[in-house]
CSV table of C-alpha atoms in Angstrom, one decimal:
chain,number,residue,atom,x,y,z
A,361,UNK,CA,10.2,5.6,-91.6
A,362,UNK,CA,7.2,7.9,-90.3
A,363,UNK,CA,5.7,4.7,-88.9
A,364,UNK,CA,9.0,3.9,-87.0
A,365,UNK,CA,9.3,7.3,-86.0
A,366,UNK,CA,6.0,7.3,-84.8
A,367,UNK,CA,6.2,4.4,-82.7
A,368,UNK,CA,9.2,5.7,-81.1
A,369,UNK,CA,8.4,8.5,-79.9
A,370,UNK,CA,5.0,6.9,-78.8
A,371,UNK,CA,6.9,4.1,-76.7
A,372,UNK,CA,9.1,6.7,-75.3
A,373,UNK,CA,5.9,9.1,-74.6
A,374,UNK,CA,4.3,5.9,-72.7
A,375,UNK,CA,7.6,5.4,-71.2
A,376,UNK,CA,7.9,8.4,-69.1
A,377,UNK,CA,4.5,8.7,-68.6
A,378,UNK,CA,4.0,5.5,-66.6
A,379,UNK,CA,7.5,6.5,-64.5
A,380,UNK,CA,5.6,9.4,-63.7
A,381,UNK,CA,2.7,7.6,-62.3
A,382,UNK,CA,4.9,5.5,-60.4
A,383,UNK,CA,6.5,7.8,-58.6
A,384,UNK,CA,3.3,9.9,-57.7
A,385,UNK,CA,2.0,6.4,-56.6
A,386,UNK,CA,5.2,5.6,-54.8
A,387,UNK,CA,5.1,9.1,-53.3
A,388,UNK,CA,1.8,9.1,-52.2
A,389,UNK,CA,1.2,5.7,-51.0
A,390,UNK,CA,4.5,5.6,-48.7
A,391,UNK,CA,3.4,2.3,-47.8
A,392,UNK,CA,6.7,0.4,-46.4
A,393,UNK,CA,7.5,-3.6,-45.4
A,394,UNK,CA,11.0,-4.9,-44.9
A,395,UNK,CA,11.9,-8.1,-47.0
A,396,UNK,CA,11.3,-11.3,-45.1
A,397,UNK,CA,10.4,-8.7,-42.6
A,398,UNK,CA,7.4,-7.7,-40.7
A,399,UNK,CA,7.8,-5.2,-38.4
A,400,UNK,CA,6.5,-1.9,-39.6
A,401,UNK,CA,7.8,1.5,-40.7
A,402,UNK,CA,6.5,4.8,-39.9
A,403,UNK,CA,4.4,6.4,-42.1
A,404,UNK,CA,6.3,9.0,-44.5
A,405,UNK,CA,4.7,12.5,-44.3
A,406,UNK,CA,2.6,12.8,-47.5
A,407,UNK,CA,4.0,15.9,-48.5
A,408,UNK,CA,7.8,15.9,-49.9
A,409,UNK,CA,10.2,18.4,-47.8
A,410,UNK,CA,10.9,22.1,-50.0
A,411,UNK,CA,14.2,21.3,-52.0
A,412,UNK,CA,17.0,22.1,-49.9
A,413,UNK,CA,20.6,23.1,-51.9
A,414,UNK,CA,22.7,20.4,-52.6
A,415,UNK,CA,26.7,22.4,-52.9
A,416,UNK,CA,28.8,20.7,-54.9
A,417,UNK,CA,32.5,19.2,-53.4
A,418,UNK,CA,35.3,18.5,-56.4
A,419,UNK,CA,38.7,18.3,-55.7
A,420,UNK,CA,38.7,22.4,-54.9
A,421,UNK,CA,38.8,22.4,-51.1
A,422,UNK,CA,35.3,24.4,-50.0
A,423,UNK,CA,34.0,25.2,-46.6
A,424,UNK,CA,30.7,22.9,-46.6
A,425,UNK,CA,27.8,23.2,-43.8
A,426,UNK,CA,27.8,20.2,-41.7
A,427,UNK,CA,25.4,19.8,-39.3
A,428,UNK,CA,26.8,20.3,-35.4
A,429,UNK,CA,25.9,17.2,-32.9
A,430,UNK,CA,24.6,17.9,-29.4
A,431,UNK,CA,27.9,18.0,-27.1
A,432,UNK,CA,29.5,15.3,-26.1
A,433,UNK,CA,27.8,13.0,-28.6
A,434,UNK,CA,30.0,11.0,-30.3
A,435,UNK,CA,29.5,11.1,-34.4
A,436,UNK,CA,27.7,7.9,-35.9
A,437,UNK,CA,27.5,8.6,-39.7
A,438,UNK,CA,25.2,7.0,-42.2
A,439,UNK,CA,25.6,7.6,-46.0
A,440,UNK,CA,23.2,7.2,-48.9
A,441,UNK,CA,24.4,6.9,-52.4
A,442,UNK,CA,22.3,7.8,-55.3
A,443,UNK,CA,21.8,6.8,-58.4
A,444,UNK,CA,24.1,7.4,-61.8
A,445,UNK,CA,24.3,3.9,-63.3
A,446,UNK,CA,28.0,3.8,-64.4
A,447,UNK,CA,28.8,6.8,-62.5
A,448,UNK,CA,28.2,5.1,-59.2
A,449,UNK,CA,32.0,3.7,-59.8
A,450,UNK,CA,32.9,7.1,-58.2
A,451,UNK,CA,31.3,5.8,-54.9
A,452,UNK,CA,34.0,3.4,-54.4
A,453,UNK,CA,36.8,6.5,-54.1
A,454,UNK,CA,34.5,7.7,-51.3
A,455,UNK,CA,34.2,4.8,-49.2
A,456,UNK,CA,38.0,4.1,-49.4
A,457,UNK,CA,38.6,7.6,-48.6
A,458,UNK,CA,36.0,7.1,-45.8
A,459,UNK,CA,37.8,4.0,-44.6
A,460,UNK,CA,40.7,5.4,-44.3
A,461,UNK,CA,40.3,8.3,-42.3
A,462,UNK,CA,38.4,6.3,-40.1
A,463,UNK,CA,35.3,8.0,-39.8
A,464,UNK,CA,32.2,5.8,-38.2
A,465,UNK,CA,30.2,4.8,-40.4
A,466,UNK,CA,27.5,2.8,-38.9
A,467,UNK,CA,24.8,2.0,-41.8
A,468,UNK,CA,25.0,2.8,-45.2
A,469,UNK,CA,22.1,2.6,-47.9
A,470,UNK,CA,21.7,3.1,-52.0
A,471,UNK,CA,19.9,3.6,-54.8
A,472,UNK,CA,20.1,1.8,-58.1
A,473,UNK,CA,24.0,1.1,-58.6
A,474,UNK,CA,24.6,2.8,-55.7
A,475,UNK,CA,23.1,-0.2,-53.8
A,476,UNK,CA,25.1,-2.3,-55.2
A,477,UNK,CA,28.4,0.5,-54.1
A,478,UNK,CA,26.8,0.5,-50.4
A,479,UNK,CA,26.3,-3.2,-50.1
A,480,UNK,CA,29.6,-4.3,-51.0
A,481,UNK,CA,31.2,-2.1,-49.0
A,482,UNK,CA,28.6,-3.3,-46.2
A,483,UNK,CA,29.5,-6.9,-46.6
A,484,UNK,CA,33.1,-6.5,-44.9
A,485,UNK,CA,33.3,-3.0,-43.7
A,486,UNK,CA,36.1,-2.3,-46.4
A,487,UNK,CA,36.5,0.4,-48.1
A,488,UNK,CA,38.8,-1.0,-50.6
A,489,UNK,CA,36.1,-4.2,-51.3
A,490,UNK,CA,34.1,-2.0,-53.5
A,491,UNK,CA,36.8,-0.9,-56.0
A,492,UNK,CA,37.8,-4.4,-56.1
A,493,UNK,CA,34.8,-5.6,-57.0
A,494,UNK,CA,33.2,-3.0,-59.2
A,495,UNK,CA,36.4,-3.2,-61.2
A,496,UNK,CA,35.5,-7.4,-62.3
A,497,UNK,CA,32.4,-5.6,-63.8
A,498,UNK,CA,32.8,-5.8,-68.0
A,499,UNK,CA,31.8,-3.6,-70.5
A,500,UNK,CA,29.6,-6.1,-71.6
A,501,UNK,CA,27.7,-6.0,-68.1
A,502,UNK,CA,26.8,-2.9,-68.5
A,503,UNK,CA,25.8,-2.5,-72.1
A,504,UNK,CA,23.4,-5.0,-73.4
A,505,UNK,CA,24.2,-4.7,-77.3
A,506,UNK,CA,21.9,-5.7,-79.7
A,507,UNK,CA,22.3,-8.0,-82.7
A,508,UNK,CA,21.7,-5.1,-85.4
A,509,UNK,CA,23.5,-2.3,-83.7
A,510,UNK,CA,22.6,0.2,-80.3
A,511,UNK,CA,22.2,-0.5,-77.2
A,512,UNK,CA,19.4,-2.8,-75.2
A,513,UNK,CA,18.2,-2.0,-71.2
A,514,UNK,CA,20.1,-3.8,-69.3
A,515,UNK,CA,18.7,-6.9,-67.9
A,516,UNK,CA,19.3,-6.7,-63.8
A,517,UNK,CA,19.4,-10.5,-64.0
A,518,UNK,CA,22.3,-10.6,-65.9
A,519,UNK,CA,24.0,-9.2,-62.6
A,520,UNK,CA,23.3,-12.2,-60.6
A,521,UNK,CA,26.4,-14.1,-61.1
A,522,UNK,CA,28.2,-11.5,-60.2
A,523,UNK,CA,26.1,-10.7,-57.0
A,524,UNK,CA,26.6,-14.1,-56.7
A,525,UNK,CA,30.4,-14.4,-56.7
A,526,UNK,CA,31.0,-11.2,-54.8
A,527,UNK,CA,28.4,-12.1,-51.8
A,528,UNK,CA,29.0,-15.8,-51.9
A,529,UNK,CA,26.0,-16.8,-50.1
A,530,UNK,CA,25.8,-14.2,-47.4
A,531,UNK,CA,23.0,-12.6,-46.1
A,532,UNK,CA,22.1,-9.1,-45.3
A,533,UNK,CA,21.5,-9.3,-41.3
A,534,UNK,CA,25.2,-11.0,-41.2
A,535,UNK,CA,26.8,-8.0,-42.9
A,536,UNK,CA,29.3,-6.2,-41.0
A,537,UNK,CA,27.7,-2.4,-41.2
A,538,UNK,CA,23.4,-2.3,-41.8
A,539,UNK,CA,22.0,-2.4,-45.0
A,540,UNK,CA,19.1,-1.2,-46.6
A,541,UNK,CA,17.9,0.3,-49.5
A,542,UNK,CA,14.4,1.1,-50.8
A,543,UNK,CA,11.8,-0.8,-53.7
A,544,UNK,CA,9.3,0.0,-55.7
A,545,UNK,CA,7.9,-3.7,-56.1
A,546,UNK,CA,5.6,-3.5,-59.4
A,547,UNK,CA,3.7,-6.9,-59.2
A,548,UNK,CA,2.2,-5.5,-55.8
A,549,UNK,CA,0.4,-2.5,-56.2
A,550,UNK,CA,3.3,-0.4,-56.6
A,551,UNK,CA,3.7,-0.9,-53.0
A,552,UNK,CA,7.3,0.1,-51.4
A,553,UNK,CA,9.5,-2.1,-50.0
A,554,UNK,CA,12.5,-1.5,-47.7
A,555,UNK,CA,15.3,-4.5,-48.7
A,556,UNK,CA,16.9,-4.6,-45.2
A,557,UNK,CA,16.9,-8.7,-44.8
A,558,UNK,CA,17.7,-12.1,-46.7
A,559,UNK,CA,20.3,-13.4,-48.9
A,560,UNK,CA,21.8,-10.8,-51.1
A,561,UNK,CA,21.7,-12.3,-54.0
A,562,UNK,CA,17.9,-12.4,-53.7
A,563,UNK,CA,17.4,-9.1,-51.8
A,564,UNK,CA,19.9,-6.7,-53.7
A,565,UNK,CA,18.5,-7.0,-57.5
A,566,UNK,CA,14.8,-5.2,-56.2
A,567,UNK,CA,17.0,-2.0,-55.8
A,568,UNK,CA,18.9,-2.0,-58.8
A,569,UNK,CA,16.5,-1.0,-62.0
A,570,UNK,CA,16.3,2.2,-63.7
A,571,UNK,CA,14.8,2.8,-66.8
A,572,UNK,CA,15.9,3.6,-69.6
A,573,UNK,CA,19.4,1.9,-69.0
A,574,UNK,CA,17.7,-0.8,-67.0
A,575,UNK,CA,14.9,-2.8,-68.0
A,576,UNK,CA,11.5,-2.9,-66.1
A,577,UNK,CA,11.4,-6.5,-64.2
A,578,UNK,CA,9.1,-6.9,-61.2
A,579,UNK,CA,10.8,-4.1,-59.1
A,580,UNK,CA,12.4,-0.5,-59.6
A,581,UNK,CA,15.1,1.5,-57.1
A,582,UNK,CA,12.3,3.1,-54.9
A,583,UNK,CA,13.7,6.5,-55.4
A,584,UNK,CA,10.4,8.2,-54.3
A,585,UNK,CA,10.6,6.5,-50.8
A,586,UNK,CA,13.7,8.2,-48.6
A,587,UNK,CA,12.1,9.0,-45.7
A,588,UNK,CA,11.7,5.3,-44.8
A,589,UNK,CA,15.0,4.9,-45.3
A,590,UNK,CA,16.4,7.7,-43.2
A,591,UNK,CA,13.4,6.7,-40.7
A,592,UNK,CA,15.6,2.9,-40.5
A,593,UNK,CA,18.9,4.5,-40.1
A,594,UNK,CA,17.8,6.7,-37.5
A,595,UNK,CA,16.8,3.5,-35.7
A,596,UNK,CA,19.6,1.9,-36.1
A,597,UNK,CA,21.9,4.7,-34.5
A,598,UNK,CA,23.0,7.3,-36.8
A,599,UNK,CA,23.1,11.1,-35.7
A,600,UNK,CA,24.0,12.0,-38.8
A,601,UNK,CA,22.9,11.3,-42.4
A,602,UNK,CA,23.9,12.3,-45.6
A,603,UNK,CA,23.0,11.8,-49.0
A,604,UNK,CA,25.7,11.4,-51.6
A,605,UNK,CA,24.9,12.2,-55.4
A,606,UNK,CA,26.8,11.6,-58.9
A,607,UNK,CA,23.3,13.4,-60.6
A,608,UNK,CA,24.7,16.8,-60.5
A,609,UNK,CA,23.1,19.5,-59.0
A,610,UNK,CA,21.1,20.9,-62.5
A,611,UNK,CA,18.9,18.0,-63.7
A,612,UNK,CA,18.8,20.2,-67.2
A,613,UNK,CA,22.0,18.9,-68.1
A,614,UNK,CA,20.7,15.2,-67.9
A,615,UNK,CA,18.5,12.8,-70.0
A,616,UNK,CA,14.7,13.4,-69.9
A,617,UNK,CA,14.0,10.2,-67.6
A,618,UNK,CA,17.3,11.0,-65.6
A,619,UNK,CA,15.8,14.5,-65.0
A,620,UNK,CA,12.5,13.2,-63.6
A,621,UNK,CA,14.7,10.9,-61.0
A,622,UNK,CA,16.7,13.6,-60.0
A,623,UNK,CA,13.8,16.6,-59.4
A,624,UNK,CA,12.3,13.7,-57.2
A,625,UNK,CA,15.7,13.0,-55.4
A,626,UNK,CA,15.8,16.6,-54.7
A,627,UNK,CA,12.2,17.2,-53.6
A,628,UNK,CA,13.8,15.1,-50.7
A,629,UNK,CA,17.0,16.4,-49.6
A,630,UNK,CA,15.1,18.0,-46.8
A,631,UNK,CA,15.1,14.6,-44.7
A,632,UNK,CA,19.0,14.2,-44.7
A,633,UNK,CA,21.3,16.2,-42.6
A,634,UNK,CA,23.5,17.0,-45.4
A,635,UNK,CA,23.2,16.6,-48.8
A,636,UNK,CA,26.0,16.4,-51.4
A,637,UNK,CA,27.3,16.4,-55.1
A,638,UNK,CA,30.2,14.6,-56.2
A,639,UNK,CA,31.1,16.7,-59.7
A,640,UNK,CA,30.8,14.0,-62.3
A,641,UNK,CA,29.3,16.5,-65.0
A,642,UNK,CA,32.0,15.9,-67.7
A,643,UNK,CA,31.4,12.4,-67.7
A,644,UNK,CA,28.1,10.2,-69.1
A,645,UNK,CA,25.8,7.6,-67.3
A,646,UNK,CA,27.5,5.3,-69.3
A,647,UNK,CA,30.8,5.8,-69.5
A,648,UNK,CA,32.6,2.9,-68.5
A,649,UNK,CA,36.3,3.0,-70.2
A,650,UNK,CA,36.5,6.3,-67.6
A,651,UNK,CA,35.3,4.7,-64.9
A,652,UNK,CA,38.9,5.0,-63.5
A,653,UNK,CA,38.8,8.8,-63.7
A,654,UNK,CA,35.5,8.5,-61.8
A,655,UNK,CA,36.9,6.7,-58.7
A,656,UNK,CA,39.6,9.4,-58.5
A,657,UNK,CA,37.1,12.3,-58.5
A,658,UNK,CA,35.2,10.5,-55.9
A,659,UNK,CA,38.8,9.7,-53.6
A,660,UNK,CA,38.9,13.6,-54.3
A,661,UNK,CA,35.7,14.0,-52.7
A,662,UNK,CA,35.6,11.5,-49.9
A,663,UNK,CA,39.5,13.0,-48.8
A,664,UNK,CA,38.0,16.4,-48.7
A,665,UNK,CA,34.9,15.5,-46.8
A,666,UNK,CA,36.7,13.4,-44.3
A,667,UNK,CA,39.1,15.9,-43.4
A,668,UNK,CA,35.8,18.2,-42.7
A,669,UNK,CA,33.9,15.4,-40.6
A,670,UNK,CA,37.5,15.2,-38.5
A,671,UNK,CA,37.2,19.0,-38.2
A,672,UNK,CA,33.9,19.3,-37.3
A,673,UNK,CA,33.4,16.9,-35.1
A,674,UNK,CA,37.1,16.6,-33.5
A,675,UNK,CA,37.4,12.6,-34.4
């Protein structure tokens, strides 16, 4: 039993230890390439942006900050979803609730299963296609049970039919709002990749892993690596960019590795416009017979936000 013990907590000690190194690496290096895609990115700063506060929007109405345009300019709004594994089901609510009010959104981006949120919706441009989708997800796709009890890391792979049937062949460039979202490809000196081109079902996986719910592969959700993405969506038009979160606002309250992903999402919040929590603190990373409740606190959100955007910038 001591032996067992031991090796636990020295796998788990080795665990975190190497996600530190690659996000110092990741954070450091800020050395970017497209997918299938040559032209280069600018060169992030090497010093991560002081955290900036990220308020909190539930279904109480509250009187956010959002940036003001220069007159006249019409708003073009770009949204990054964060990670939270099972709670990224919340990001459907928000894009329907987007889609609905009409705001322009003209690019969209994600990390871990918040890629997978933004892409779908990205595909078709409808807010309703990610709740569709996401709800053909299983249990079983989520949790990788073992034979004797507990639960495995998810293999990403075992997403690709899925990818598969929901993208059916498509590619990135064809999709009807820009894509993107970053990698931390491991099998190339940790260098970091922005996914922007190819077919999705190749392309999308790179962005998706996250240990310790997701297994290492060759590739990681290049959390560490924003400002190339904001950099992109900048290019490609938006005036206003803001970063969604399901993490919460405390990283106390979270899992040790989850902690560590979220201190390093917040070192960042200074590149985004705005950046913003969607109140999923009663509910786990993994807790997928609620991930009804979860959609409804993120329609909550996205109504309430919308409704601002209209305010603020008279759509």
């Amino acid at each position: 039993m001591e032996t067992r013990n031991f090796l636990f907590f020295f796998r788990r000690a080795s665990h975190l230890s190497l996600l530190l190194n690659l996000m110092f690496l990741s954070a450091c290096q800020m050395k970017t390439a497209r997918v299938q895609d040559s032209s280069p990115l600018p060169t992030p700063r090497s010093e991560a942006p002081a955290p900036a506060p990220t308020p909190s929007l539930t279904s109480e109405a509250k009187d956010l900050p959002v940036a003001e345009l220069p007159p006249k300019e019409p708003l073009r709004l770009a949204v990054v979803l964060g990670p939270g594994y099972v709670r990224s089901y919340a990001y459907a609510g928000l894009l329907a609730e987007l889609h609905r009010a009409k705001i322009p959104v003209v690019a969209v981006s994600g990390l871990e299963m918040g890629a997978l949120a933004a892409g779908i919706y990205a595909m078709k441009g409808q807010g309703f296609e990610v709740e569709w989708q996401m709800m053909k997800l299983k249990d079983s796709d989520w949790s990788n049970k073992g034979l004797v009890g507990g639960v495995k890391p998810l293999e990403i792979t075992s997403l690709n039919k899925f990818i598969g049937d929901v993208f059916q062949g498509s590619r990135i460039e064809d999709a009807k709002i820009g894509f993107s979202c970053p990698s931390l490809q491991l099998n190339t000196r940790f260098q970091s990749t922005l996914v922007s081109r190819g077919p999705w079902v190749q392309a999308l996986p790179f962005c998706l892993a996250l240990p310790p719910q997701s297994k290492f592969g060759q590739s990681l959700a290049g959390i560490a690596d924003l400002k190339s993405v904001v950099d992109q969506l900048r290019r490609r038009g938006a005036n206003h960019i803001v970063y969604i979160g399901v993490l919460g606002s405390n990283p106390q309250r979270l899992p040790l590795e989850w902690a560590l992903y979220q201190q390093t999402l917040q070192l960042q919040a200074g590149l985004f416009d705005q950046s913003l929590v969607i109140d999923l603190s009663e509910y786990e990373l993994t807790d997928f017979d609620r991930r009804r409740d979860m959609i409804k606190r993120g329609q909550q959100f996205g109504t309430q936000w919308a409704q601002q955007l209209i305010k603020k910038f008279d759509l």
